[in-house]
Tab-separated table of C-alpha atoms and ligand atoms in Angstrom:
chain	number	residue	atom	x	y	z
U	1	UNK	CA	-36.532	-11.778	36.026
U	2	UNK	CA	-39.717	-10.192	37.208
U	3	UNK	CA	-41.749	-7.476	35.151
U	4	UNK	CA	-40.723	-5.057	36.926
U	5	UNK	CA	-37.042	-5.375	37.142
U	6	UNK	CA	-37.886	-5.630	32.848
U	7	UNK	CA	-39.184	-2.197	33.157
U	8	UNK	CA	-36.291	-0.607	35.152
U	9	UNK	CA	-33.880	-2.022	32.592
U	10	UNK	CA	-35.779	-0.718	29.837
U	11	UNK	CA	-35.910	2.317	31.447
U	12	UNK	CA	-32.046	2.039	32.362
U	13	UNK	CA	-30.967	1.527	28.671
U	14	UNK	CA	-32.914	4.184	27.686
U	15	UNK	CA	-32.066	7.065	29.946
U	16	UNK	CA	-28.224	5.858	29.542
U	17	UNK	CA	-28.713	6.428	25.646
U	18	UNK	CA	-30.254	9.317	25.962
U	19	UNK	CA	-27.750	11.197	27.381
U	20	UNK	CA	-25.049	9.634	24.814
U	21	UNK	CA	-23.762	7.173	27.219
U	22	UNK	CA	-23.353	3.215	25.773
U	23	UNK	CA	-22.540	0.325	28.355
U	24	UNK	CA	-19.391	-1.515	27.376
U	25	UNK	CA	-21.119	-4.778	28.426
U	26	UNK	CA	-23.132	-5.057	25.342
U	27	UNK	CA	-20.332	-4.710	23.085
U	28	UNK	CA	-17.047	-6.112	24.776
U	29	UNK	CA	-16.841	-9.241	22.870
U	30	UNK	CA	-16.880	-6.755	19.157
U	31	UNK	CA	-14.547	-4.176	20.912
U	32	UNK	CA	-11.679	-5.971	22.529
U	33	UNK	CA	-11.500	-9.394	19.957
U	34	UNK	CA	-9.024	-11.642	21.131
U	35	UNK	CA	-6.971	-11.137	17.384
U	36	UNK	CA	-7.895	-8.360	15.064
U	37	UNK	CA	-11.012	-8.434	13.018
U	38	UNK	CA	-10.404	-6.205	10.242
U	39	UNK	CA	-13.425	-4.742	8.513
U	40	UNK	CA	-11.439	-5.033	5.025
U	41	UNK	CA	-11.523	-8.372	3.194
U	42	UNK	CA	-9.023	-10.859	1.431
U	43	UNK	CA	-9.477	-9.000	-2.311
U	44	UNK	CA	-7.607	-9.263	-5.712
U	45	UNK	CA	-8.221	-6.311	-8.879
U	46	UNK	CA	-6.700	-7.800	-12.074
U	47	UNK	CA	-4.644	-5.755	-14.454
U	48	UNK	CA	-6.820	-7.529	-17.046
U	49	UNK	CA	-10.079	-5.652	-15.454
U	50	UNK	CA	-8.108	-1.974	-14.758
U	51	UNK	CA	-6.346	-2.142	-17.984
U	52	UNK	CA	-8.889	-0.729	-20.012
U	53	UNK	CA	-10.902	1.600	-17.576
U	54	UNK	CA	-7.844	3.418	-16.894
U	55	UNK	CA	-7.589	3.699	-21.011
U	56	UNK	CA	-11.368	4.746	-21.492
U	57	UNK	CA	-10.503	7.380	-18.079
U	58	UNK	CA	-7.173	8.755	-20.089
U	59	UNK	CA	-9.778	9.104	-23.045
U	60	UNK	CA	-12.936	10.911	-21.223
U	61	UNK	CA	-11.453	12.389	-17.794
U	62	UNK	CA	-9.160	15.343	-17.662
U	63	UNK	CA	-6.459	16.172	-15.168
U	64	UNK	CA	-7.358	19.376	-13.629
U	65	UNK	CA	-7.015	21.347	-10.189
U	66	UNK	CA	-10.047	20.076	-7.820
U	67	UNK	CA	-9.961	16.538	-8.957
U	68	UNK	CA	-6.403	16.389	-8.974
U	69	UNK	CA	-5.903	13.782	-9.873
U	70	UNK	CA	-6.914	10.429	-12.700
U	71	UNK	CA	-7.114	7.765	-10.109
U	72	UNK	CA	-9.062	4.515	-9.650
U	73	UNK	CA	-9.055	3.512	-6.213
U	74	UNK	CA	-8.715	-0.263	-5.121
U	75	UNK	CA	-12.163	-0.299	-2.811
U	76	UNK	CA	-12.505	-3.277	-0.612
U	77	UNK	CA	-16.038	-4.656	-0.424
U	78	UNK	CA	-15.694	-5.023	3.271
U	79	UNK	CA	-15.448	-1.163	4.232
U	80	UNK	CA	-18.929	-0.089	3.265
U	81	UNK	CA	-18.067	2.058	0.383
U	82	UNK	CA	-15.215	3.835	1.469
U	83	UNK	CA	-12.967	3.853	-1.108
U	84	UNK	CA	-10.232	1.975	0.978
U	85	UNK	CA	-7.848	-0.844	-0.419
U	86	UNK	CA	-7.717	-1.813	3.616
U	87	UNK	CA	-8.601	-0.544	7.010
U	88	UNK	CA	-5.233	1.688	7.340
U	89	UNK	CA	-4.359	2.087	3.354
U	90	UNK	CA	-5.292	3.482	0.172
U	91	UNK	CA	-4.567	1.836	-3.083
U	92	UNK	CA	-5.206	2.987	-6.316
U	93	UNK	CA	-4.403	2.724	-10.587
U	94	UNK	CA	-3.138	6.561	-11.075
U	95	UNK	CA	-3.155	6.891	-15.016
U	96	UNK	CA	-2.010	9.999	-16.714
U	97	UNK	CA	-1.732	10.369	-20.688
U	98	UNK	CA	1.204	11.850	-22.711
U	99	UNK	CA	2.011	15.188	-22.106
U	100	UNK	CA	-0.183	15.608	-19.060
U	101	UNK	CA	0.810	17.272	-15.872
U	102	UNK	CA	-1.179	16.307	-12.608
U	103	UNK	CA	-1.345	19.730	-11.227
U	104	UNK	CA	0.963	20.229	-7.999
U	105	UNK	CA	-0.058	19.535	-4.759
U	106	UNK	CA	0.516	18.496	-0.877
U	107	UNK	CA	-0.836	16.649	1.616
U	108	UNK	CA	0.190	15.521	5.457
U	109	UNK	CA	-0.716	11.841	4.032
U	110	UNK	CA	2.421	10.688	2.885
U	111	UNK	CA	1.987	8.271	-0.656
U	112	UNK	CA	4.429	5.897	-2.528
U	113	UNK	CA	4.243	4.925	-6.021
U	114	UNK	CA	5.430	1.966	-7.757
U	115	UNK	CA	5.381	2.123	-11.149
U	116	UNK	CA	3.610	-0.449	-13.484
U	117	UNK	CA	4.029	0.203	-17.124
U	118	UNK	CA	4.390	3.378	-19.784
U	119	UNK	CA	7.086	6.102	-19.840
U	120	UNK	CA	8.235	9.786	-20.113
U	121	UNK	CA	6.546	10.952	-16.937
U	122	UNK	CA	8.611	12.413	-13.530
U	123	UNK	CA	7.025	13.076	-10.430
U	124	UNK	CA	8.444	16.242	-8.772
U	125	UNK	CA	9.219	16.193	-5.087
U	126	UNK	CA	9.942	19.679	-3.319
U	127	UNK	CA	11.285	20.738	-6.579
U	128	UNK	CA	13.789	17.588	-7.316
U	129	UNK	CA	12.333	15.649	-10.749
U	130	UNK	CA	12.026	11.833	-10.755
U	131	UNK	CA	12.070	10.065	-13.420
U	132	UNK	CA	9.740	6.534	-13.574
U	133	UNK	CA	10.034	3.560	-14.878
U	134	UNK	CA	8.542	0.277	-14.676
U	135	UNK	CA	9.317	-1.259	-11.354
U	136	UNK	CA	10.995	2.050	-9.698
U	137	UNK	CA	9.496	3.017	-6.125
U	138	UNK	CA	9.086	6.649	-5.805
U	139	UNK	CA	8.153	8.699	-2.221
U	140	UNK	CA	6.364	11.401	-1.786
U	141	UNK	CA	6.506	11.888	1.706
U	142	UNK	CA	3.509	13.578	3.602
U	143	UNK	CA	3.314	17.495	3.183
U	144	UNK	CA	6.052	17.186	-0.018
U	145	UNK	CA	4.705	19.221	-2.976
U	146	UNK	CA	4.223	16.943	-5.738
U	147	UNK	CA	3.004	16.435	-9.467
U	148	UNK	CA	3.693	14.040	-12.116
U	149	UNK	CA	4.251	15.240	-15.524
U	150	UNK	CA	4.569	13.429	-18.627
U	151	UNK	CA	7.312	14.394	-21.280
U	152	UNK	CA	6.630	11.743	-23.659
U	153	UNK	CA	3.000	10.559	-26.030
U	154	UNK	CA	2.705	7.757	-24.054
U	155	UNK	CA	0.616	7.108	-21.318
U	156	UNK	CA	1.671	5.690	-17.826
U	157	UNK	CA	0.322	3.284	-15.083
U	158	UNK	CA	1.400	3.452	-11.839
U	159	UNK	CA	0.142	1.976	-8.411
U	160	UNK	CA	-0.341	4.183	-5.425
U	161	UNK	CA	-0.443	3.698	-1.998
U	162	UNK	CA	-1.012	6.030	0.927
U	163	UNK	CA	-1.883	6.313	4.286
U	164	UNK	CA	-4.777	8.244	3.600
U	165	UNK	CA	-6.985	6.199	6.006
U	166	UNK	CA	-4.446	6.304	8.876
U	167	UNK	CA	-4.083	9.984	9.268
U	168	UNK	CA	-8.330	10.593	8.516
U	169	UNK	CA	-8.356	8.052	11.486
U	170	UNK	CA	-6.246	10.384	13.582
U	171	UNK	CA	-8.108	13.816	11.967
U	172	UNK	CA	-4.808	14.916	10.644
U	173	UNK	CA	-5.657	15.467	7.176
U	174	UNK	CA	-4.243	19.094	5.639
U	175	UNK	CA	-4.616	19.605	2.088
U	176	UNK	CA	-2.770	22.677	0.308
U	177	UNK	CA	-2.747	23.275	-3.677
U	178	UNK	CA	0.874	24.717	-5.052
U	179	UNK	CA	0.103	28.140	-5.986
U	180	UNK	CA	1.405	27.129	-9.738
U	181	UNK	CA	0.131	24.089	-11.859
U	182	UNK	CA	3.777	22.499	-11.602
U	183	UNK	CA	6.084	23.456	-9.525
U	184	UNK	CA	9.596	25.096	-10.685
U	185	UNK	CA	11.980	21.932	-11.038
U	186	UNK	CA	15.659	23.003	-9.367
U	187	UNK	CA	18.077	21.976	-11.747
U	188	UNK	CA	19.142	18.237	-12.828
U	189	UNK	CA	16.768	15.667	-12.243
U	190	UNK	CA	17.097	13.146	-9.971
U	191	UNK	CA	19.172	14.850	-7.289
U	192	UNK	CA	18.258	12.609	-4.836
U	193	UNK	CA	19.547	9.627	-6.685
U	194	UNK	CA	22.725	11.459	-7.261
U	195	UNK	CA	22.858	12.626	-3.288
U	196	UNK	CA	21.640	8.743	-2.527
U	197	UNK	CA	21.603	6.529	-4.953
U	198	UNK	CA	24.257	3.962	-4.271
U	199	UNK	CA	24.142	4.630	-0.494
U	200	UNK	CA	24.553	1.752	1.604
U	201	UNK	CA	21.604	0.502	3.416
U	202	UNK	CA	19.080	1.378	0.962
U	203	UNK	CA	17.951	-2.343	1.405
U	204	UNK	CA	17.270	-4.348	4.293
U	205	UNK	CA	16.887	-8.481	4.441
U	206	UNK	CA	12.564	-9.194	4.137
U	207	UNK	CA	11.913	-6.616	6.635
U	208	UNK	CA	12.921	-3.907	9.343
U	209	UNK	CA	12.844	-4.922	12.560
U	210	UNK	CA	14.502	-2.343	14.523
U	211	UNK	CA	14.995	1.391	13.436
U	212	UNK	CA	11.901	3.431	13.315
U	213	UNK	CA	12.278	6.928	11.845
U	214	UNK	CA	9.975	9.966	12.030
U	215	UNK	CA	11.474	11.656	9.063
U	216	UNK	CA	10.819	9.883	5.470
U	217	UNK	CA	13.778	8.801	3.614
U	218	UNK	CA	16.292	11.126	1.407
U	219	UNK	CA	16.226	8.861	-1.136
U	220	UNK	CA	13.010	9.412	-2.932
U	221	UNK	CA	13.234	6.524	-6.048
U	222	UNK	CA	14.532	3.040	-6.039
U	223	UNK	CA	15.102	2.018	-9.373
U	224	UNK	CA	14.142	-1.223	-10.489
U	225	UNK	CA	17.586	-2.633	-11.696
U	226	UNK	CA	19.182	-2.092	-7.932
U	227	UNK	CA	16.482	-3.683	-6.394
U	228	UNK	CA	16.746	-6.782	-8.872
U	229	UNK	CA	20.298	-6.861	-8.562
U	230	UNK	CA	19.759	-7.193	-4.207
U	231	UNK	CA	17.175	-9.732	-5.232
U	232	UNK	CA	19.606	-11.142	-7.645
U	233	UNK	CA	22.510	-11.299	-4.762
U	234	UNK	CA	20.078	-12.885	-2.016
U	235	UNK	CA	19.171	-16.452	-4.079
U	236	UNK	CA	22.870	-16.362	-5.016
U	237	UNK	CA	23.552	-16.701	-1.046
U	238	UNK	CA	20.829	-19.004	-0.628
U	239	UNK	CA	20.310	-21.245	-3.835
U	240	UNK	CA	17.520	-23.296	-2.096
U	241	UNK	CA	15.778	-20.609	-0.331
U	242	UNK	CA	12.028	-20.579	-2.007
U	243	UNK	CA	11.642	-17.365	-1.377
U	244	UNK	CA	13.873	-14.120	-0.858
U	245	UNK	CA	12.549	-10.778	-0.078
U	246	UNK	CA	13.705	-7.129	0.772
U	247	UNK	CA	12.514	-4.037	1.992
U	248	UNK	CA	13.808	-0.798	0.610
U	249	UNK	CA	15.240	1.532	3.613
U	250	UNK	CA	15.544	4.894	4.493
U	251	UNK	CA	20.180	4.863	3.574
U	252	UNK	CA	19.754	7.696	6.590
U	253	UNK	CA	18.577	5.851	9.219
U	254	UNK	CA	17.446	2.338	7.884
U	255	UNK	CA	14.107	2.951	9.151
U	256	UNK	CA	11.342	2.092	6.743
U	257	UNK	CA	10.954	4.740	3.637
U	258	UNK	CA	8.745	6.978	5.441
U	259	UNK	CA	6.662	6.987	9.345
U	260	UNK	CA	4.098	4.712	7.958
U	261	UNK	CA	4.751	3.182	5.120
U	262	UNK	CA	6.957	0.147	4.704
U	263	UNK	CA	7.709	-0.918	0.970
U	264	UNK	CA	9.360	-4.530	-0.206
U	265	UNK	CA	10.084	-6.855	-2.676
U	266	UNK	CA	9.348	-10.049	-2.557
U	267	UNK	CA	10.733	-13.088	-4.814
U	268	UNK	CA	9.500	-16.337	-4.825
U	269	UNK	CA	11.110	-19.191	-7.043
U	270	UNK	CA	9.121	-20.789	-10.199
U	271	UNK	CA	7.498	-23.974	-8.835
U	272	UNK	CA	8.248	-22.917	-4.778
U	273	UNK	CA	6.014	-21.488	-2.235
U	274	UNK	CA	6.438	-19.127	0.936
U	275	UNK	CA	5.669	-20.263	4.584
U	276	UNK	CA	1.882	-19.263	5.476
U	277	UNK	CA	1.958	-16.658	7.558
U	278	UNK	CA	-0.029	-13.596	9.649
U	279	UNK	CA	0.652	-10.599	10.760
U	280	UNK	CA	-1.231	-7.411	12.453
U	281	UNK	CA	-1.074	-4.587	10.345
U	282	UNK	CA	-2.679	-4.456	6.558
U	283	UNK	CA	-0.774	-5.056	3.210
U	284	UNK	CA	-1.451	-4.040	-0.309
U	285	UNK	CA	0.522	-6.586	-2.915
U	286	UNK	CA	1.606	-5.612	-6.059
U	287	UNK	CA	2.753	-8.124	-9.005
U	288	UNK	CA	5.513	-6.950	-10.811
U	289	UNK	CA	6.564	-9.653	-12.718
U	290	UNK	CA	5.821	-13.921	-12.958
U	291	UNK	CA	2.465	-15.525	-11.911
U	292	UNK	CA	0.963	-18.011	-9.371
U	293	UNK	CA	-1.531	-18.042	-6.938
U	294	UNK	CA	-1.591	-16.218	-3.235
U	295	UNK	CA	-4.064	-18.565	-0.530
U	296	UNK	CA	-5.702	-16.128	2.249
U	297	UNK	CA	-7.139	-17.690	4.666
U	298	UNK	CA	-7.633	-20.665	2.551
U	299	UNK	CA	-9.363	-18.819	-0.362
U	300	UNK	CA	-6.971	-19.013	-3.914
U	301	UNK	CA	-6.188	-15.808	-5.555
U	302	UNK	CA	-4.414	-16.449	-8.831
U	303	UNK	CA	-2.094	-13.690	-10.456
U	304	UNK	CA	-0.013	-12.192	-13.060
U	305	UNK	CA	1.982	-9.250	-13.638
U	306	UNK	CA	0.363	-5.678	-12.472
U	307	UNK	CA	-2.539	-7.759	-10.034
U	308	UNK	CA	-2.947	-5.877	-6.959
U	309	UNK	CA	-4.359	-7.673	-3.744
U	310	UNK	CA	-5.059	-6.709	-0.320
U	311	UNK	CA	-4.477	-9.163	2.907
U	312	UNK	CA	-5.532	-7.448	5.948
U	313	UNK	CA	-4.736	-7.877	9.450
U	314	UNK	CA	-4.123	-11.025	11.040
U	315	UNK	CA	-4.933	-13.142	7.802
U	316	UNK	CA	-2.535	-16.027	6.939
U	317	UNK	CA	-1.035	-16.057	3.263
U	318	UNK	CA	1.222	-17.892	1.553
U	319	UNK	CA	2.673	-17.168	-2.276
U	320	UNK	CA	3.223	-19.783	-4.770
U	321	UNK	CA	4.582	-19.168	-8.209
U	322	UNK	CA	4.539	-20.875	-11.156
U	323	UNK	CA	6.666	-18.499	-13.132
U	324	UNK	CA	9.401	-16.987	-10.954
U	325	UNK	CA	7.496	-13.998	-9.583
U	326	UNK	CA	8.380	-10.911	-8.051
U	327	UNK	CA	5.702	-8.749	-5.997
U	328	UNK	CA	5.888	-5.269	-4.545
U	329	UNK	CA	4.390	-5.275	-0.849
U	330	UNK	CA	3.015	-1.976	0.773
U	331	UNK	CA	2.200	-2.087	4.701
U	332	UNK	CA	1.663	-0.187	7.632
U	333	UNK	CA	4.213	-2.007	9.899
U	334	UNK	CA	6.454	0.693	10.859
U	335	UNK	CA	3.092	2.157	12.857
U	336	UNK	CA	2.142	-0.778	14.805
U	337	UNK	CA	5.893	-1.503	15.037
U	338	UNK	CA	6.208	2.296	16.495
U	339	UNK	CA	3.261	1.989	19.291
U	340	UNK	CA	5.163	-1.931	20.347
U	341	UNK	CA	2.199	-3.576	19.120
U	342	UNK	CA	3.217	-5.354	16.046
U	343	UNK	CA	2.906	-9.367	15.836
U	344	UNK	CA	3.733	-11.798	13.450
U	345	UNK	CA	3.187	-15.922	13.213
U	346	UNK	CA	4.315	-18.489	11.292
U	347	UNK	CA	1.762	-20.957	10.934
U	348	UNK	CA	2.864	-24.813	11.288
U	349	UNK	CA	1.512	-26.330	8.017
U	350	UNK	CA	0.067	-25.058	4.146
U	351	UNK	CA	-3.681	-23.438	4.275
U	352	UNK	CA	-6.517	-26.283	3.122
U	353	UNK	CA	-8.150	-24.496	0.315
U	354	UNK	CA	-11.531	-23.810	0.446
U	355	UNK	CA	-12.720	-21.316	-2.261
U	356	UNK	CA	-11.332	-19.669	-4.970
U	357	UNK	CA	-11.446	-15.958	-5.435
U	358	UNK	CA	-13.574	-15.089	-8.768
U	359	UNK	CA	-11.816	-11.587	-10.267
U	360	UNK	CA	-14.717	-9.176	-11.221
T	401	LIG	O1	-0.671	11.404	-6.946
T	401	LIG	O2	-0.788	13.000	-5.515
T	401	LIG	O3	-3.877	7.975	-5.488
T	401	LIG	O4	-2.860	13.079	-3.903
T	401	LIG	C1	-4.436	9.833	-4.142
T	401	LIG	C2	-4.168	11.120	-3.754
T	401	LIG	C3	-2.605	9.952	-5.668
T	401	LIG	C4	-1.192	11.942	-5.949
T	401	LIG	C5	-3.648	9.244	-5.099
T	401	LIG	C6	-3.116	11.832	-4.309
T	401	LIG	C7	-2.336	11.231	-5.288
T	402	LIG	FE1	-1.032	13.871	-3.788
């Protein structure tokens, strides 16, 4: 190129940035990536680590209006600080001590909690009372009011997801505190177990693959027990199946439990692995009870009971347990599933292992 066609490039590149124009050419190849790239990274937090910072929090952080809330958020090391378990999610420890109310609240994020250890607290949901308990999934759809109170001494654990980084992404955060610190509970507790608690089709095989549902589910806690007991029903179908997994379902509709959110179980057998796997969207894992080892994208995350890990979009995992495991899955499927642009792949053989992850 000649010196002067230099110059009237320069020149071009700067009067096109001046006036807040960028040329697509420079940055096609980092815009429209043949498979996603997520920004998050393959990332583990141990219960061992959380354990006693959410202790030491109960001990030196109150629960008051403004901060809302005692949580420690799962931030991935790939988002630049943003306290983000993945690109689409928030993850977090949400501890609250005996006797404690988290002062009511709502939010057009909608949040699910799965509960990891402790008792006595219920989270209140437009006025119905749920009682937790380890390994119950509780909703709080977007723009519920909700707060969690504790009736007993003891202090609770419990993981929370939202889609907190979806709707910022879309500008369609609203915030509103209730006008009282709790909100009045109407009568019994649990009326949405009572309304749908043994409905059928409050369980679907692995995942949902058809329904999609703009309302959240009426059904606003899955207790532990029932969703053992599907578990429970599946390996009796299927004695050699490695693995068995379920996702908990709007009884309504059989949608996922609310717009964006899909929740599941998964089982694996002691000793047995799952197919690797990727799919678009991000997932947050929860282990609720066994151990073994997860490989993403060939690096080894080992595990145990109340280990929270992210895989995001488009990375291949496989599970392996050594003691029959069960882990809670949160993902943002029934989104990409809504717009037609989810995608899933089973890869043809096990990950080589490269690295193993370090916990910090
Ligand atoms: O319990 O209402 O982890 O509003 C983040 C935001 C929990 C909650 C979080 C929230 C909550
Ligand atoms: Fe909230």
């Amino acid at each position: 190129m000649t010196v002067e066609t230099d110059q009237a490039l320069d020149a071009f590149y700067r009067d096109v940035d001046a006036v807040g124009l960028a040329p697509l050419w420079t940055v096609t190849d980092q815009l429209l990536t043949p498979v996603p790239r997520p920004k998050s990274v393959p990332w583990l937090w141990s219960a061992e680590t959380y354990r006693p910072l959410a202790a030491r929090a109960i001990q030196l952080i109150p629960v008051e209006r403004g901060g809302e809330r005692r949580v420690l958020s799962l931030r991935n090391p790939g988002l630049g600080g943003r306290p983000y378990a993945a690109g689409t999610l928030w993850g977090a420890v949400q501890c609250l001590g005996g006797r404690e109310t988290a002062p009511a609240h709502r939010h057009t994020p909608g949040a699910i909690r799965f509960v990891l250890e402790g008792e006595g607290v219920f989270t209140t949901v437009n006025g119905d009372a749920c009682d937790m308990r380890p390994g119950d999934l509780v909703l709080t759809p977007g723009w519920a009011w909700h707060d969690h109170s504790s009736t007993s001494d003891a202090s609770m654990l419990w993981f929370d997801g939202l889609d907190l980084p979806m709707i910022e992404a879309l500008d369609g955060v609203f915030f509103q505190p209730h006008p009282e610190n709790s909100q009045p509970v109407d009568g019994a507790h649990n009326r949405s177990e009572a309304a749908y608690g043994t409905a059928e089709g409050r369980f679907t095989d692995d995942q949902v693959t058809g329904a999609l549902d703009p309302a959240p589910s009426p059904l606003l806690i899955y207790r532990w027990a029932d969703t053992a007991a599907e578990l429970d029903r599946r390996v009796a179908a299927d004695p050699d199946a490695p693995t068995v997994a379920v996702e908990y379902t709007n009884p309504r509709s059989g949608a996922s439990v609310l717009p964006t959110l899909a929740c599941g179980m998964r089982r694996v057998i002691g000793g047995r692995s799952t197919a690797p796997r990727r799919r678009s969207g991000n997932q947050i894992f929860v282990v609720h009870r066994g151990t073994g080892h997860s490989v993403i994208d060939g690096q080894r995350f080992a595990w145990a009971p109340g280990d929270m890990f992210v895989v995001p979009s488009w990375s291949a995992v496989e599970h392996h347990a050594e003691q029959a495991a069960d882990v809670f899955v949160l993902s943002d499927t029934p989104v990409l599933r809504a717009l037609g642009i989810y995608r899933e792949q089973t890869l043809t053989a096990p990950q080589e292992v490269t690295s193993t992850f370090v916990p910090q």
